[in-house]
Amino acid sequence: MKTKITEMLGIEYPIVQGGMMWVGRAELASAVSNAGGLGILTALTQPTPEDLYREIKRCREMTDKPFGVNLTILPTIKPVPYEEYAEAAIGGGVKVIETAGRNPVEFIPLCKKYGVKVIHKCTSVRHALKAESVGCDAVSVDGFECAGHPGEDDVTNLVLLPVAASKLTVPMIASGGIGNGYQLAAALMLGAEGVNMGTRFVATREAPVHQNVKQAMVDADERQTTLIFRSLRNTARVFRNSIASEVVSIEARPGDTEFADLQPLVAGVRGREQVLEAGDVEGGIWTAGQVIGLINDIPSCDELLARMMEEARSVIRARAQLLG
């Protein structure tokens, strides 16, 4: 299948793995790329830019196909050397950088200099247009269904994608709530040139997370997520467990929410160590999108992408026949 995204990124299928903290490691990224999509290493999963450079080298030993690096630019208490991470990615020969969070304008000149494509993840049309205006090569438009931060507009992809497509000139990738080939076909019909999947790739054999987490997604339905940090206007969609429910309860109390009251519950290290690594699905906060309602198995990345492409081709052909 050829689209503007497959041609831009040099990949076989228009399927991109989302950059996920603690999950976007060489094992998963290489498997996605070997299966025909674009695997993504998450820069800040690595403690230092030097560690990222080594992870890129390790990933290259596992695949000869293109893969990218995610750089999420957010305000932090402890300064993060974002530019050094970007330089490490480029120095490692990576030709695709997925940015998220803050406006990536400061990184555009460096990427342009070395022929690196920049895909910026956006949760609104206005942010997508801004990304286009500062020189991003493509945008990944993230609907309200997504895991992690869906923004504050609460617009789902059935509306968000066609509105964005009608206004953008750069290629658009559909992100959020996507997990099968029927949705890939639908995204293409709505104006996207490909799809980005995060949660669905967590429930694959190569994802470096505990089997209990993967099985919890198989067992869950589409209602098993919840929104936290709404009171702080930093909304995040996470798996609905006892910790997430406690956070929601604290936020519902009268008066302003103090982040200090939530911090022990939502600490990233707690989610990584107790959930993703130790397998206690009630041990902390972990992100998951509504697509868990469509996750019924734990395939390899190769099996997943092959199945998605067959589903997409099948439904496109079947619907085309209805036109006569």
XYZ file of C-alpha atoms in Angstrom:
324
model
C 0.000 0.000 0.000
C 1.452 3.349 -1.058
C 0.510 6.642 0.570
C 2.297 9.936 1.044
C 3.455 8.688 4.443
C 4.876 5.375 3.203
C 6.774 7.245 0.507
C 8.006 9.964 2.878
C 9.212 7.515 5.521
C 10.390 4.708 3.244
C 8.137 2.079 4.827
C 5.941 -0.678 3.399
C 2.762 -0.092 5.385
C 1.233 3.217 6.569
C 1.444 2.202 10.227
C 3.549 4.051 12.801
C 4.257 2.940 16.358
C 3.648 5.720 18.848
C 6.455 6.895 21.095
C 5.636 5.533 24.547
C 7.565 6.199 27.731
C 9.329 3.043 29.008
C 7.857 0.985 26.134
C 9.513 2.483 23.051
C 12.694 0.426 23.233
C 14.722 -1.381 20.591
C 12.853 -4.683 20.968
C 9.506 -3.155 19.989
C 10.717 -0.528 17.528
C 12.757 -3.036 15.513
C 9.870 -5.520 15.451
C 7.467 -2.901 14.090
C 9.959 -1.807 11.449
C 10.744 -5.389 10.435
C 6.997 -5.973 10.050
C 6.737 -3.118 7.533
C 5.742 -0.168 9.726
C 7.789 2.539 11.399
C 9.080 1.679 14.844
C 9.777 4.498 17.280
C 12.314 4.680 20.105
C 11.290 6.974 22.961
C 14.186 9.318 23.655
C 13.374 10.123 27.279
C 13.054 6.455 28.192
C 16.848 6.572 28.029
C 18.516 8.274 31.036
C 20.931 10.342 28.927
C 21.483 11.343 25.291
C 24.451 8.967 25.254
C 22.147 6.125 26.281
C 19.785 7.057 23.453
C 22.679 6.898 20.982
C 23.508 3.398 22.242
C 19.849 2.344 22.016
C 19.735 3.526 18.398
C 22.814 1.423 17.678
C 21.187 -1.566 19.400
C 17.997 -1.097 17.366
C 20.005 -0.907 14.149
C 21.510 -4.293 15.001
C 17.954 -5.696 15.059
C 16.616 -4.131 11.851
C 17.862 -2.704 8.582
C 14.549 -0.915 8.056
C 13.788 2.759 8.894
C 12.850 3.635 12.470
C 12.372 6.934 14.286
C 12.816 8.612 17.652
C 10.129 10.299 19.741
C 11.060 13.502 21.559
C 8.327 14.733 23.908
C 9.031 18.312 24.980
C 7.305 19.186 28.235
C 7.940 21.484 31.195
C 9.898 19.626 33.873
C 11.121 20.338 37.383
C 14.564 19.066 36.436
C 15.882 20.521 33.136
C 16.041 18.016 30.287
C 18.730 18.429 27.575
C 16.260 18.132 24.700
C 18.672 19.511 22.114
C 21.282 16.951 23.101
C 18.724 14.155 22.718
C 17.857 15.486 19.253
C 21.543 15.632 18.357
C 22.024 12.064 19.583
C 19.157 10.887 17.380
C 20.509 12.659 14.332
C 24.063 11.576 15.112
C 22.799 8.000 15.257
C 21.534 8.290 11.698
C 17.817 8.447 12.497
C 15.866 10.112 9.686
C 12.481 10.536 11.396
C 11.784 12.382 14.637
C 8.321 12.409 16.184
C 7.872 15.446 18.412
C 5.120 16.012 20.947
C 4.256 18.499 23.642
C 5.694 21.960 23.097
C 6.069 23.633 19.702
C 9.074 21.939 18.002
C 10.169 25.055 16.075
C 13.580 25.198 17.781
C 14.492 21.769 16.408
C 13.342 22.301 12.818
C 16.554 23.960 11.477
C 18.752 21.170 12.848
C 16.493 18.498 11.377
C 16.272 20.235 8.014
C 20.073 20.532 7.905
C 20.470 16.763 8.132
C 17.444 15.735 6.072
C 15.446 14.477 9.038
C 11.657 14.372 8.704
C 9.722 15.852 11.625
C 6.268 14.533 12.517
C 4.576 16.555 15.249
C 1.818 15.001 17.342
C -1.142 17.349 17.854
C -4.469 17.111 19.673
C -6.199 19.950 17.819
C -6.482 21.398 14.338
C -5.019 24.737 15.434
C -1.899 23.033 16.769
C -1.592 20.964 13.590
C -1.733 24.102 11.466
C 0.902 25.719 13.675
C 3.152 22.688 13.271
C 2.733 22.911 9.514
C 3.554 26.629 9.545
C 6.861 26.138 11.418
C 8.077 23.530 8.943
C 7.008 20.101 10.185
C 6.915 17.557 7.373
C 3.796 15.791 8.656
C 1.466 15.842 11.642
C 0.005 13.065 13.762
C -3.475 14.140 14.837
C -4.480 12.608 18.154
C -8.175 12.150 18.941
C -9.846 12.138 22.347
C -9.830 8.319 22.365
C -6.069 8.196 22.773
C -3.951 7.056 25.684
C -1.893 9.671 27.477
C -2.671 13.342 26.898
C -5.655 13.992 24.560
C -5.658 17.756 25.072
C -8.577 19.706 26.476
C -10.928 19.959 23.487
C -12.499 16.493 23.799
C -12.944 16.003 20.040
C -12.958 12.436 18.743
C -11.340 11.329 15.502
C -14.549 10.940 13.519
C -14.773 14.750 13.507
C -11.183 15.792 14.221
C -9.576 13.977 11.281
C -11.760 15.303 8.429
C -11.636 18.834 9.826
C -7.833 18.674 9.989
C -7.595 17.098 6.535
C -9.639 19.908 5.022
C -7.187 22.526 6.284
C -3.741 20.915 6.173
C -1.411 20.643 3.204
C 1.195 18.373 4.831
C 0.404 14.649 5.225
C -1.627 13.677 8.284
C -1.375 10.526 10.379
C -4.440 9.456 12.382
C -3.690 8.675 16.018
C -5.824 7.610 18.970
C -8.160 4.648 19.368
C -6.801 2.704 16.388
C -6.092 -1.006 16.576
C -7.243 -2.843 13.445
C -7.305 -2.687 9.671
C -10.908 -1.559 9.436
C -9.935 1.574 11.330
C -6.903 2.017 9.076
C -9.227 1.967 6.072
C -11.574 4.420 7.784
C -8.689 6.771 8.614
C -7.614 6.777 4.974
C -11.159 7.609 3.920
C -11.220 10.495 6.421
C -8.126 12.064 4.861
C -5.215 10.492 6.733
C -2.185 9.033 4.968
C -1.536 6.477 7.702
C -2.172 5.610 11.333
C -0.239 5.822 14.585
C -0.830 3.193 17.274
C 0.443 3.115 20.835
C -1.772 1.036 23.105
C -2.282 -1.690 20.478
C 1.459 -2.214 20.194
C 1.772 -2.632 23.968
C -0.299 -5.800 23.624
C 2.193 -7.488 21.305
C 4.701 -10.191 22.104
C 7.693 -7.911 21.528
C 6.556 -5.056 23.771
C 8.913 -4.858 26.785
C 6.177 -4.845 29.437
C 4.922 -7.505 31.842
C 2.553 -10.136 30.492
C -0.023 -9.199 33.160
C -0.369 -5.736 31.599
C -0.922 -7.191 28.149
C -3.483 -9.672 29.469
C -5.306 -6.925 31.376
C -5.868 -5.126 28.069
C -7.174 -8.307 26.449
C -9.569 -8.831 29.350
C -10.769 -5.187 29.451
C -13.410 -3.492 27.352
C -13.628 0.014 25.898
C -14.956 1.395 29.198
C -11.882 0.410 31.181
C -10.099 3.779 30.915
C -10.570 6.985 32.839
C -9.413 10.597 32.676
C -7.175 12.059 35.355
C -5.684 15.540 35.835
C -8.811 17.171 34.408
C -8.868 19.605 37.325
C -5.290 20.610 36.469
C -6.094 21.074 32.762
C -3.497 18.461 31.928
C -5.910 15.654 31.092
C -4.516 12.132 30.734
C -6.291 8.924 29.760
C -5.163 5.924 31.802
C -6.259 2.391 32.591
C -9.094 2.416 35.120
C -7.682 0.715 38.205
C -7.936 1.437 41.933
C -5.141 4.021 41.848
C -6.704 5.917 38.947
C -10.074 5.867 40.697
C -8.469 7.292 43.835
C -6.939 10.120 41.798
C -10.325 10.921 40.248
C -11.890 10.922 43.716
C -9.310 13.375 45.068
C -9.844 15.670 42.087
C -13.598 15.635 42.708
C -13.233 17.163 46.164
C -14.441 20.772 46.595
C -11.829 23.445 45.956
C -8.649 23.459 43.919
C -6.648 20.283 43.477
C -3.063 20.370 44.664
C -0.719 18.221 42.605
C 1.142 17.361 45.800
C -1.937 15.405 46.896
C -1.722 13.287 43.728
C 2.011 12.945 43.282
C 2.583 9.792 45.389
C -0.140 8.018 43.418
C 0.869 9.102 39.913
C 4.676 8.996 40.129
C 6.089 7.716 36.860
C 8.654 5.526 38.571
C 5.850 3.795 40.475
C 4.005 2.968 37.271
C 7.170 1.731 35.598
C 8.477 -0.411 38.439
C 5.256 -1.796 39.902
C 3.104 -2.067 36.765
C 5.156 -2.348 33.582
C 8.040 -4.272 35.122
C 6.568 -6.157 38.108
C 3.143 -6.778 36.555
C 0.907 -5.431 39.347
C -1.821 -3.814 37.239
C -3.192 -2.142 40.388
C 0.230 -0.904 41.492
C 0.250 2.495 39.826
C -0.932 4.650 36.952
C -0.462 3.356 33.401
C -1.719 4.867 30.196
C -4.149 3.049 27.935
C -6.523 4.197 25.226
C -10.114 3.234 24.515
C -8.789 0.909 21.818
C -8.423 -1.728 24.550
C -12.007 -2.614 23.672
C -10.674 -3.947 20.363
C -7.704 -5.865 21.776
C -8.526 -9.573 21.918
C -5.107 -11.187 21.577
C -1.363 -10.677 21.960
C 0.155 -11.241 18.504
C 3.637 -10.581 17.227
C 4.084 -7.240 15.468
C 4.456 -9.082 12.186
C 1.161 -10.914 12.719
C -0.605 -7.733 13.769
C 0.485 -5.653 10.776
C -0.165 -8.431 8.269
C -3.662 -8.878 9.688
C -4.350 -5.147 9.647
C -3.318 -4.816 6.023
C -5.499 -7.762 5.004
C -8.464 -6.266 6.880
C -7.914 -2.844 5.320
C -7.593 -4.171 1.780
C -10.604 -6.454 2.234
C -12.969 -3.787 3.503
C -11.842 -1.211 0.934
C -12.463 -3.685 -1.907
C -15.818 -4.764 -0.469
C -17.090 -1.226 -0.014
C -15.835 -0.189 -3.456
C -18.002 -2.895 -5.014
C -21.081 -1.274 -3.483
C -20.480 1.748 -5.693
C -21.204 -0.324 -8.789
